Coordinates of C-alpha atoms and ligand atoms in Angstrom, one line a residue:
Chain Q
X8 CA 71.0 39.6 74.3
X9 CA 67.6 38.3 74.2
X10 CA 64.5 40.6 73.8
X11 CA 63.5 40.2 77.5
X12 CA 66.9 41.2 78.8
X13 CA 65.6 44.5 79.9
X14 CA 63.2 42.8 82.4
X15 CA 65.8 40.3 83.5
X16 CA 67.2 40.2 86.9
X17 CA 70.7 39.1 87.5
X18 CA 71.7 38.5 91.2
X19 CA 75.3 38.3 92.2
X20 CA 76.4 36.7 95.5
X21 CA 79.5 38.2 96.9
X22 CA 80.4 41.8 96.4
X23 CA 84.3 41.2 96.1
X24 CA 86.6 41.6 93.2
X25 CA 84.9 39.1 90.9
X26 CA 81.3 40.0 91.9
X27 CA 82.1 43.8 91.4
X28 CA 83.7 43.2 88.0
X29 CA 80.8 41.0 86.8
X30 CA 78.4 43.8 87.6
X31 CA 80.3 46.7 86.1
X32 CA 81.2 44.5 83.0
X33 CA 77.4 43.7 82.5
X34 CA 76.7 47.3 82.3
X35 CA 79.7 48.1 80.0
X36 CA 78.4 45.5 77.7
X37 CA 75.0 47.1 77.5
X38 CA 72.8 45.0 80.0
X39 CA 69.9 47.1 80.8
X40 CA 68.0 44.7 83.3
X41 CA 68.3 44.6 87.1
X42 CA 71.7 43.9 88.8
X43 CA 71.6 43.1 92.4
X44 CA 74.9 42.6 94.2
X45 CA 74.6 40.8 97.6
X46 CA 77.6 41.1 100.0
X47 CA 78.2 39.8 103.4
X48 CA 80.7 42.6 104.2
X49 CA 79.3 46.0 104.6
X50 CA 81.8 47.4 102.0
X51 CA 81.2 48.2 98.4
X52 CA 83.6 46.0 96.2
X53 CA 87.2 46.8 97.1
X54 CA 90.8 45.6 96.3
X55 CA 92.2 43.0 98.6
X56 CA 95.9 43.1 97.7
X57 CA 96.7 46.5 99.6
X58 CA 95.2 44.9 102.7
X59 CA 98.6 43.1 103.5
X60 CA 100.5 46.0 102.0
X61 CA 99.8 49.7 101.9
X62 CA 96.5 49.6 103.9
X63 CA 97.9 47.7 106.9
X64 CA 101.1 49.9 106.7
X65 CA 98.7 53.0 106.8
X66 CA 99.8 54.5 103.6
X67 CA 96.4 53.7 101.7
X68 CA 93.1 54.9 102.9
X69 CA 90.0 52.8 103.1
X70 CA 88.3 54.9 100.3
X71 CA 91.2 54.2 98.0
X72 CA 90.5 50.5 98.1
X73 CA 87.0 50.9 96.7
X74 CA 86.7 49.6 93.1
X75 CA 83.1 50.8 92.9
X76 CA 82.4 53.6 95.3
X77 CA 78.7 54.1 96.2
X78 CA 78.3 56.9 93.6
X79 CA 79.7 54.6 90.9
X80 CA 77.3 51.8 91.9
X81 CA 74.5 54.2 91.8
X82 CA 75.4 55.5 88.5
X83 CA 75.6 52.0 87.0
X84 CA 72.3 51.2 88.5
X85 CA 73.7 48.4 90.5
X86 CA 71.6 47.6 93.6
X87 CA 74.0 46.9 96.4
X88 CA 72.8 44.9 99.5
X89 CA 75.7 45.1 101.9
X90 CA 76.1 43.3 105.3
X91 CA 73.7 40.6 104.3
X92 CA 74.5 37.0 103.8
X93 CA 72.9 34.8 101.1
X94 CA 71.6 31.7 103.0
X95 CA 70.0 29.5 100.5
X96 CA 69.4 29.0 96.8
X97 CA 66.2 27.5 95.8
X98 CA 66.8 26.5 92.2
X99 CA 63.2 25.2 91.5
X100 CA 61.7 28.5 92.1
X101 CA 64.8 30.5 91.1
X102 CA 64.9 32.4 94.3
X103 CA 67.7 33.4 96.7
X104 CA 67.2 33.7 100.5
X105 CA 69.0 36.2 102.4
X106 CA 69.9 36.4 106.1
X107 CA 67.6 39.4 106.7
X108 CA 64.7 37.3 105.6
X109 CA 64.4 38.9 102.2
X110 CA 63.9 36.7 99.2
X111 CA 65.3 37.7 95.7
X112 CA 63.9 36.2 92.5
X113 CA 66.6 35.8 90.0
X114 CA 66.7 34.8 86.2
X115 CA 70.5 34.3 86.4
X116 CA 72.5 34.0 89.4
X117 CA 76.3 34.4 89.8
X118 CA 78.4 33.0 92.8
X119 CA 81.4 35.1 93.6
X120 CA 81.8 34.0 97.1
X121 CA 85.5 34.0 97.3
X122 CA 87.2 32.4 100.1
X123 CA 87.9 32.7 103.9
X124 CA 91.2 32.4 105.8
X125 CA 91.8 28.9 107.1
X126 CA 91.6 28.7 110.8
X127 CA 94.4 27.4 113.0
X128 CA 93.4 24.2 114.8
X129 CA 95.2 24.9 117.9
X130 CA 93.6 25.6 121.3
X131 CA 93.8 29.4 121.8
X132 CA 93.5 30.3 118.2
X133 CA 90.3 32.2 119.1
X134 CA 91.8 34.5 121.4
X135 CA 91.6 38.2 120.5
X136 CA 95.1 38.7 119.4
X137 CA 95.3 35.9 116.9
X138 CA 94.1 37.2 113.5
X139 CA 93.2 35.9 110.0
X140 CA 93.7 38.5 107.1
X141 CA 91.0 38.7 104.6
X142 CA 89.1 41.8 104.9
X143 CA 89.1 45.5 105.7
X144 CA 87.5 44.6 109.1
X145 CA 90.4 42.1 109.8
X146 CA 93.1 44.9 109.2
X147 CA 91.0 47.4 111.3
X148 CA 90.9 44.9 114.3
X149 CA 94.7 44.2 114.1
X150 CA 95.8 47.9 113.8
X151 CA 95.9 48.5 117.5
X152 CA 98.1 45.4 118.0
X153 CA 100.6 46.3 115.2
X154 CA 102.5 49.0 117.0
X155 CA 106.2 50.1 117.1
X156 CA 108.2 47.9 119.6
X157 CA 105.5 45.2 119.9
X158 CA 106.2 41.6 118.8
X159 CA 104.5 40.1 115.8
X160 CA 104.6 36.3 115.4
X161 CA 103.4 35.3 111.8
X162 CA 102.4 31.8 111.2
X163 CA 102.9 30.9 107.7
X164 CA 105.5 31.9 105.1
X165 CA 103.1 32.3 102.2
X166 CA 102.6 35.6 100.4
X167 CA 100.3 36.9 102.9
X168 CA 102.5 36.0 105.8
X169 CA 105.7 37.5 104.2
X170 CA 103.9 40.8 103.1
X171 CA 102.8 41.3 106.6
X172 CA 106.1 40.5 107.9
X173 CA 107.5 43.3 105.7
X174 CA 105.1 45.8 106.9
X175 CA 105.5 44.8 110.5
X176 CA 109.2 45.6 110.2
X177 CA 108.4 48.9 108.6
X178 CA 106.2 49.6 111.5
X179 CA 109.0 49.0 114.0
X180 CA 107.7 45.6 115.3
X181 CA 109.9 42.7 116.3
X182 CA 109.0 40.0 113.8
X183 CA 109.2 36.3 113.9
X184 CA 107.9 34.2 110.9
X185 CA 107.1 30.4 111.5
X186 CA 106.8 28.1 108.5
X187 CA 106.0 24.4 109.0
X188 CA 107.5 23.3 105.8
X189 CA 111.3 23.3 105.1
X190 CA 111.2 26.6 103.0
X191 CA 109.0 29.7 102.7
X192 CA 106.6 29.9 99.4
X193 CA 107.1 26.2 99.1
X194 CA 103.9 25.7 97.4
X195 CA 104.4 28.5 94.8
X196 CA 108.0 28.5 93.8
X197 CA 111.3 26.7 93.5
X198 CA 113.8 26.3 96.4
X199 CA 116.1 29.0 94.9
X200 CA 113.5 31.7 95.0
X201 CA 112.4 30.7 98.5
X202 CA 116.1 31.0 99.6
X203 CA 116.2 34.6 98.0
X204 CA 113.1 35.5 100.0
X205 CA 114.3 34.0 103.1
X206 CA 117.6 36.0 102.9
X207 CA 115.7 39.2 102.1
X208 CA 113.5 38.9 105.3
X209 CA 116.4 37.9 107.5
X210 CA 118.5 40.8 106.2
X211 CA 115.6 43.0 107.2
X212 CA 115.6 41.8 110.8
X213 CA 113.0 39.0 110.6
X214 CA 113.7 36.0 112.8
X215 CA 112.4 33.5 110.1
X216 CA 112.2 29.9 111.0
X217 CA 111.3 27.0 108.8
X218 CA 110.4 23.5 109.4
X219 CA 109.0 24.4 112.8
X220 CA 106.0 22.9 114.7
X221 CA 103.7 25.1 116.7
X222 CA 102.6 23.1 119.8
X223 CA 100.6 25.7 121.8
X224 CA 99.4 29.2 122.6
X225 CA 100.2 30.5 126.0
X226 CA 98.4 33.3 127.9
X227 CA 94.9 34.3 128.5
X228 CA 92.8 36.2 127.7
X229 CA 95.5 37.3 125.1
X230 CA 98.1 34.9 123.8
X231 CA 101.6 36.0 125.1
X232 CA 103.7 33.3 123.8
X233 CA 103.9 30.8 121.1
X234 CA 105.5 27.6 121.9
X235 CA 107.3 25.4 119.4
X236 CA 108.2 21.7 119.1
X237 CA 111.9 22.3 119.8
X238 CA 111.0 23.9 123.2
X239 CA 111.3 27.5 122.1
X240 CA 108.9 30.1 123.5
X241 CA 108.4 33.3 121.5
X242 CA 106.9 36.4 123.0
X243 CA 103.9 37.7 120.9
X244 CA 101.7 40.7 121.1
X245 CA 100.1 40.0 117.8
X246 CA 99.7 36.7 115.9
X247 CA 98.8 36.4 112.3
X248 CA 97.5 33.1 110.9
X249 CA 98.6 33.3 107.4
X250 CA 98.0 29.7 106.6
X251 CA 96.0 29.8 103.2
X252 CA 92.3 30.0 102.5
X253 CA 89.3 27.8 102.0
X254 CA 86.8 28.5 99.1
X255 CA 83.3 29.4 100.1
X256 CA 81.4 26.6 98.5
X257 CA 78.6 25.9 101.1
X258 CA 75.9 27.9 99.2
X259 CA 76.5 25.9 96.1
X260 CA 76.8 22.6 97.8
X261 CA 73.6 23.0 99.6
X262 CA 72.0 23.9 96.3
X263 CA 73.3 20.4 95.1
X264 CA 75.8 21.9 92.6
X265 CA 79.1 20.0 92.2
X266 CA 82.0 21.0 94.4
X267 CA 85.5 19.8 94.2
X268 CA 88.1 22.1 95.4
X269 CA 85.8 24.9 94.6
X270 CA 82.4 25.4 92.7
X271 CA 82.9 23.2 89.6
X272 CA 82.1 25.3 86.3
X273 CA 82.7 24.5 82.7
X274 CA 84.9 26.5 80.3
X275 CA 82.3 29.3 80.1
X276 CA 82.2 29.5 83.8
X277 CA 78.8 28.0 84.1
X278 CA 77.8 25.4 86.7
X279 CA 75.8 22.4 85.8
X280 CA 72.6 24.6 86.2
X281 CA 72.4 26.8 83.1
X282 CA 71.1 29.8 85.2
X283 CA 74.0 29.8 87.7
X284 CA 77.6 30.9 87.0
X285 CA 80.6 31.1 89.5
X286 CA 83.7 33.2 89.3
X287 CA 86.8 34.1 91.3
X288 CA 88.6 32.3 94.2
X289 CA 85.5 30.0 94.7
X290 CA 85.4 28.6 91.3
X291 CA 87.2 25.7 89.8
X292 CA 87.5 25.8 86.0
X293 CA 88.9 23.6 83.3
X294 CA 91.9 25.2 81.9
X295 CA 92.5 24.4 78.4
X296 CA 96.0 26.0 78.3
X297 CA 97.1 23.7 81.1
X298 CA 94.9 20.8 80.3
X299 CA 93.7 20.4 83.8
X300 CA 91.2 22.0 86.4
X301 CA 92.4 24.9 88.2
X302 CA 91.2 27.1 91.1
X303 CA 93.1 30.2 91.3
X304 CA 93.3 32.8 93.9
X305 CA 94.3 36.0 92.2
X306 CA 93.0 39.4 91.2
X307 CA 93.7 38.5 87.5
X308 CA 91.6 35.5 87.8
X309 CA 88.8 37.3 89.6
X310 CA 88.5 40.0 87.2
X311 CA 88.9 38.2 83.9
X312 CA 86.6 35.4 85.1
X313 CA 84.2 38.1 86.1
X314 CA 84.1 39.5 82.6
X315 CA 83.8 35.9 81.0
X316 CA 80.7 35.4 83.2
X317 CA 79.3 38.9 82.1
X318 CA 79.9 37.9 78.5
X319 CA 78.2 34.5 79.0
X320 CA 75.1 36.0 80.8
X321 CA 74.5 38.2 77.7
X322 CA 74.6 35.2 75.4
X323 CA 78.2 35.9 74.2
X324 CA 79.7 32.8 75.6
X325 CA 83.6 33.1 75.8
X326 CA 85.9 30.5 76.8
X327 CA 87.8 31.2 79.9
X328 CA 91.5 30.2 79.2
X329 CA 93.9 32.3 81.1
X330 CA 97.6 32.3 81.7
X331 CA 97.8 33.0 85.3
X332 CA 99.9 35.9 86.6
X333 CA 100.4 37.3 90.1
X334 CA 102.5 39.7 92.2
X335 CA 103.7 40.3 95.6
X336 CA 105.2 43.3 97.2
X337 CA 107.7 42.8 100.0
X338 CA 109.8 45.8 101.2
X339 CA 111.1 47.6 98.0
X340 CA 110.8 44.3 96.0
X341 CA 108.1 43.4 93.6
X342 CA 107.8 39.7 92.7
X343 CA 106.0 39.1 89.4
X344 CA 105.0 35.7 88.4
X345 CA 103.5 34.3 85.3
X346 CA 102.3 30.8 84.4
X347 CA 102.5 27.7 86.6
X348 CA 106.0 26.2 86.9
X349 CA 105.0 22.7 88.0
X350 CA 106.3 20.1 85.9
X351 CA 109.2 22.2 84.5
X352 CA 112.3 20.3 83.4
X353 CA 114.8 23.1 83.3
X354 CA 115.2 26.3 85.0
X355 CA 117.3 29.1 83.7
X356 CA 118.4 32.2 85.7
X357 CA 118.9 35.7 84.5
X358 CA 120.7 38.1 86.7
X359 CA 122.0 37.2 90.1
X360 CA 119.9 35.6 92.9
X361 CA 122.3 37.3 95.4
X362 CA 121.4 40.8 94.2
X363 CA 117.9 42.1 94.4
X364 CA 116.9 41.7 90.8
X365 CA 116.7 38.5 88.9
X366 CA 114.4 36.4 86.7
X367 CA 113.9 32.6 86.9
X368 CA 112.5 31.1 83.7
X369 CA 110.8 27.6 83.7
X370 CA 111.0 25.5 80.7
X371 CA 109.3 22.2 79.6
X372 CA 110.3 20.5 76.6
X373 CA 112.1 23.5 75.5
X374 CA 109.0 25.6 75.8
X375 CA 108.6 28.5 78.3
X376 CA 105.9 27.7 80.7
X377 CA 106.5 30.1 83.6
X378 CA 108.8 32.8 85.0
X379 CA 109.3 34.4 88.4
X380 CA 110.8 37.8 88.3
X381 CA 112.0 40.3 90.8
X382 CA 112.8 43.8 89.9
X383 CA 112.8 43.1 86.1
X384 CA 109.3 44.2 84.9
X385 CA 110.3 44.0 81.3
X386 CA 111.2 40.4 81.6
X387 CA 108.1 39.7 83.4
X388 CA 105.9 41.4 80.5
X389 CA 107.7 39.6 77.8
X390 CA 107.6 36.3 79.5
X391 CA 104.0 36.8 79.7
X392 CA 103.6 36.9 76.0
X393 CA 106.1 34.2 75.4
X394 CA 104.3 31.8 78.0
X395 CA 100.9 32.5 76.2
X396 CA 102.5 31.6 72.8
X397 CA 104.0 28.4 74.3
X398 CA 107.2 29.7 72.6
X399 CA 110.1 27.5 72.2
X400 CA 113.0 29.8 73.5
X401 CA 116.8 29.4 73.4
X402 CA 118.0 29.0 77.0
X403 CA 121.2 30.9 76.3
X404 CA 119.3 33.8 75.3
X405 CA 117.2 33.7 78.6
X406 CA 120.3 33.6 80.5
X407 CA 122.1 36.5 78.9
X408 CA 121.2 39.7 80.5
X409 CA 122.5 41.7 77.5
X410 CA 119.8 40.3 75.2
X411 CA 116.3 41.7 75.7
X412 CA 113.7 39.1 75.9
X413 CA 111.8 41.1 73.4
X414 CA 114.1 39.7 70.8
X415 CA 112.6 36.3 71.3
X416 CA 109.2 37.4 70.1
X417 CA 108.2 37.0 66.6
X418 CA 108.5 40.4 64.8
X419 CA 104.7 41.0 64.5
X420 CA 104.1 40.6 68.4
Chain O
X23 CA 88.9 69.5 91.3
X24 CA 91.0 69.5 88.1
X25 CA 89.6 68.1 85.0
X26 CA 91.2 65.5 82.8
X27 CA 90.3 64.8 79.2
X28 CA 90.5 61.2 78.1
X29 CA 90.5 60.7 74.2
X30 CA 89.3 57.4 72.8
X31 CA 91.1 56.1 69.7
X32 CA 88.3 57.5 67.5
X33 CA 88.8 60.9 69.0
X34 CA 85.6 60.8 71.3
X35 CA 86.4 62.8 74.4
X36 CA 85.6 62.2 78.0
X37 CA 86.0 65.3 80.2
X38 CA 86.1 64.1 83.8
X39 CA 86.4 66.0 87.2
X40 CA 89.3 64.2 88.9
X41 CA 89.1 63.8 92.6
X42 CA 92.5 64.9 94.3
X43 CA 94.5 61.9 95.8
X44 CA 93.3 59.3 93.2
X45 CA 95.4 58.2 90.2
X46 CA 94.4 59.0 86.7
X47 CA 93.7 55.3 86.2
X48 CA 91.2 55.3 89.1
X49 CA 89.6 58.6 87.8
X50 CA 89.0 56.7 84.5
X51 CA 87.7 53.5 86.0
X52 CA 85.5 55.2 88.4
X53 CA 83.9 57.3 85.7
X54 CA 83.4 54.4 83.1
X55 CA 85.9 55.7 80.6
X56 CA 86.1 52.8 78.4
X57 CA 89.7 51.3 77.4
X58 CA 91.4 51.7 80.8
X59 CA 91.1 48.5 82.6
X60 CA 93.5 48.9 85.7
X61 CA 93.5 45.1 86.5
X62 CA 96.1 45.2 89.2
X63 CA 94.5 48.2 90.8
X64 CA 97.5 50.5 90.6
X65 CA 100.2 48.2 91.8
X66 CA 102.3 48.8 88.5
X67 CA 102.0 45.3 87.5
X68 CA 99.5 44.8 84.7
X69 CA 100.1 47.6 82.3
X70 CA 96.3 47.7 81.4
X71 CA 96.1 51.5 82.4
X72 CA 98.6 52.5 79.6
X73 CA 97.9 55.8 78.0
X74 CA 99.7 58.3 75.7
X75 CA 100.1 61.5 77.4
X76 CA 99.5 64.7 75.1
X77 CA 102.8 66.0 73.9
X78 CA 102.6 69.3 75.8
X79 CA 101.8 67.5 79.0
X80 CA 104.4 64.6 78.9
X81 CA 107.3 66.8 80.2
X82 CA 105.3 68.4 82.8
X83 CA 104.5 65.3 84.6
X84 CA 107.0 63.7 87.1
X85 CA 108.9 61.1 85.2
X86 CA 108.2 57.5 85.3
X87 CA 110.3 55.4 87.7
X88 CA 112.3 52.2 86.6
X89 CA 109.4 49.9 87.5
X90 CA 107.1 51.9 85.4
X91 CA 109.5 52.1 82.5
X92 CA 110.1 48.4 82.5
X93 CA 106.3 47.7 82.4
X94 CA 105.8 50.1 79.6
X95 CA 108.2 48.4 77.4
X96 CA 106.0 45.3 77.5
X97 CA 102.7 47.3 77.1
X98 CA 100.6 47.0 73.9
X99 CA 102.2 49.5 71.3
X100 CA 104.3 51.6 73.7
X101 CA 105.5 54.9 72.4
X102 CA 107.6 57.8 73.4
X103 CA 104.5 59.5 75.2
X104 CA 103.4 56.2 77.0
X105 CA 102.7 56.2 80.7
X106 CA 100.9 54.1 83.1
X107 CA 97.9 56.1 84.3
X108 CA 97.9 54.4 87.7
X109 CA 101.4 55.9 88.4
X110 CA 100.1 59.6 87.7
X111 CA 98.5 61.2 90.8
X112 CA 95.8 63.7 90.6
X113 CA 97.1 67.1 92.0
X114 CA 96.1 70.6 91.2
X115 CA 99.1 70.7 89.0
X116 CA 97.5 68.5 86.4
X117 CA 94.5 70.8 85.8
X118 CA 93.7 70.3 82.0
X119 CA 95.6 67.1 81.5
X120 CA 94.9 65.4 78.2
X121 CA 95.6 61.6 77.6
X122 CA 94.7 59.3 74.7
X123 CA 93.6 55.9 75.2
X124 CA 95.3 53.0 73.0
X125 CA 93.3 50.9 70.8
X126 CA 94.0 47.8 73.1
X127 CA 95.3 46.9 76.6
X128 CA 95.3 43.1 76.4
Ligands
LIG508 C1 95.5 40.0 102.2 C2 95.5 39.7 100.8 C3 96.4 40.0 99.8 C4 96.2 39.7 98.5 N1 97.3 40.0 97.6 C5 97.2 39.7 96.4 C6 98.0 40.1 95.3 O1 99.0 40.8 95.6 N2 97.9 39.9 94.1 C7 96.8 39.1 93.7 O2 96.6 38.8 92.4 N3 96.0 38.7 94.5 C8 96.1 38.8 95.9 N4 95.1 38.4 96.7 C9 94.1 37.6 96.3 C10 92.9 38.3 95.7 O3 92.6 39.4 96.5 C11 91.8 37.4 95.6 O4 92.1 36.4 94.7 C12 90.4 38.1 95.1 O5 90.0 39.1 96.0 C13 89.4 37.0 94.8 O6 88.1 37.7 94.5 P1 86.8 37.1 94.7 O7 85.7 38.1 94.3 O8 86.8 35.8 94.2 O9 86.6 37.0 96.2 P2 86.5 38.1 97.3 O10 87.2 39.4 96.9 O11 87.0 37.4 98.6 O12 85.2 38.4 97.5 C14 84.1 37.5 98.0 C15 83.1 38.2 98.7 O13 82.0 37.4 98.8 C16 81.3 37.5 100.1 N5 80.5 36.3 100.5 C17 80.9 35.1 100.6 N6 79.8 34.3 101.0 C18 78.7 35.0 100.8 C19 77.4 34.9 101.0 N7 76.8 33.6 101.3 N8 76.5 35.8 100.9 C20 77.0 37.1 100.5 N9 78.2 37.5 100.4 C21 79.1 36.4 100.6 C22 82.6 37.8 101.1 O14 82.3 38.3 102.1 C23 83.4 38.7 100.1 O15 83.2 40.0 100.3 C24 95.2 38.7 98.1 C25 94.2 38.4 99.0 C26 94.3 38.8 100.4 C27 93.3 38.4 101.3
LIG509 S1 96.6 49.5 87.0 FE1 98.1 47.9 86.7 S2 99.8 48.9 86.0 FE2 98.4 50.5 86.2

């Protein structure tokens, strides 16, 4: 850290998971200057995964989502400006213009603006019972529509759609999931795993339809029915649009920073402007491990990249080189995924896809590159280590439930 | 409010007042106790909240479920007193709990 660090101001745009982690990590690593955290939402930094899980189902309180409660922010001397949007960066004067008219001077700026839910391009998508799911406010707004006996129509069979389907069933709703592609989770896993989740949801009572085309919303002021290309008409009290998200890149773009599926950063999470960093869902980084650029949408990515940014800001530049992992909770099942399976040439199954616990391992040229596990946490944990080591593994051992994966690790690990 | 003592690997103690209803992991992260990360936020899926429970305390806690046991196998340096601190809820019954923080979580 330079001598002037104590008088430096670091401004972080976006008080989400990456912004919050960057701020607290700066303090943990001894930064003594000023930290200002600007967030469009009124909330202090909070965890998003429970939004489609325990918070929607009513088993977690809002307070329990907070990563940095107000007292913690105060203790760490992090100035939080909530409910205010950063509108414009003036790189020449190193100033950030806020929606309330304030102008903040910065020495270093961090963009942790996350993403927003993609909006359905269908007339009627703006009606009051059609919801995105990204924030506490979204869940609060949808609560009064998510009631026992009511009908939920979920558009999109991705993680968020399927998690909400599971919660809605638990709440006693009649649930339909509509997916445009031939299978659910098509972008993130193999057909076998998609089939597993389709079965689980159907067994739970979800009317799950794939390969469908939504043609119109019927009903005003609230949507009452969703119409499909095959002529079916599905009654709906509550509609969730779970069709992915788009990164919030406009602030960077207007400042003349490169944007290509996210804000372009280098391996240290820096943009082309040496005083501006980016982290989390909004950032696109070169991943040495995979030899390509990646924009990840996960808690692990937000947290770990946030810490890399903090280190970089303090002059201890670290290369961000992560093996991605992710999880999803649906009913009593936990799916845990590690690595990126794209490009695998062999899949090996451990356990039984017809049961409720299995592991799918993906190999390329004999090396383990990824795994999806359900109900097999130890396999997930050891696969994580093996993927990071680019280990060459014996497919027979992977397939044999009797042999712990641990035995594939070198003795020292 | 119960108090919990977190011991760093070098023996340095952090004695913290724990809010009822939180998990032991949340108590640590909200009070800047170093060495407990809690990456997944308590979803039992990262094992970066691993601790060693004081031997006298271990048997007094509700035991770990299958999910937690599986995650612990793959934690860094697991031992017989290992627990994931996000799975230990703060109740009046844990007044005086003592846990040790491992040397590393990642
Ligand atoms: C419902 C749901 C469930 C999820 N479940 C999982 C899961 O199980 N596991 C997992 O790993 N990940 C999950 N994720 C993804 C994970 O939550 C995100 O990857 C993570 O939150 C990204 O952190 P971030 O800081 O980049 O963005 P965010 O947490 O979205 O924070 C960005 C913040 O920046 C603010 N902002 C944007 N623009 C501006 C501006 N101009 N001025 C001021 N503020 C601004 C936004 O309002 C927002 O608060 C889930 C996400 C959602 C929505
Ligand atoms: S916080 Fe992730 S397992 Fe405990």
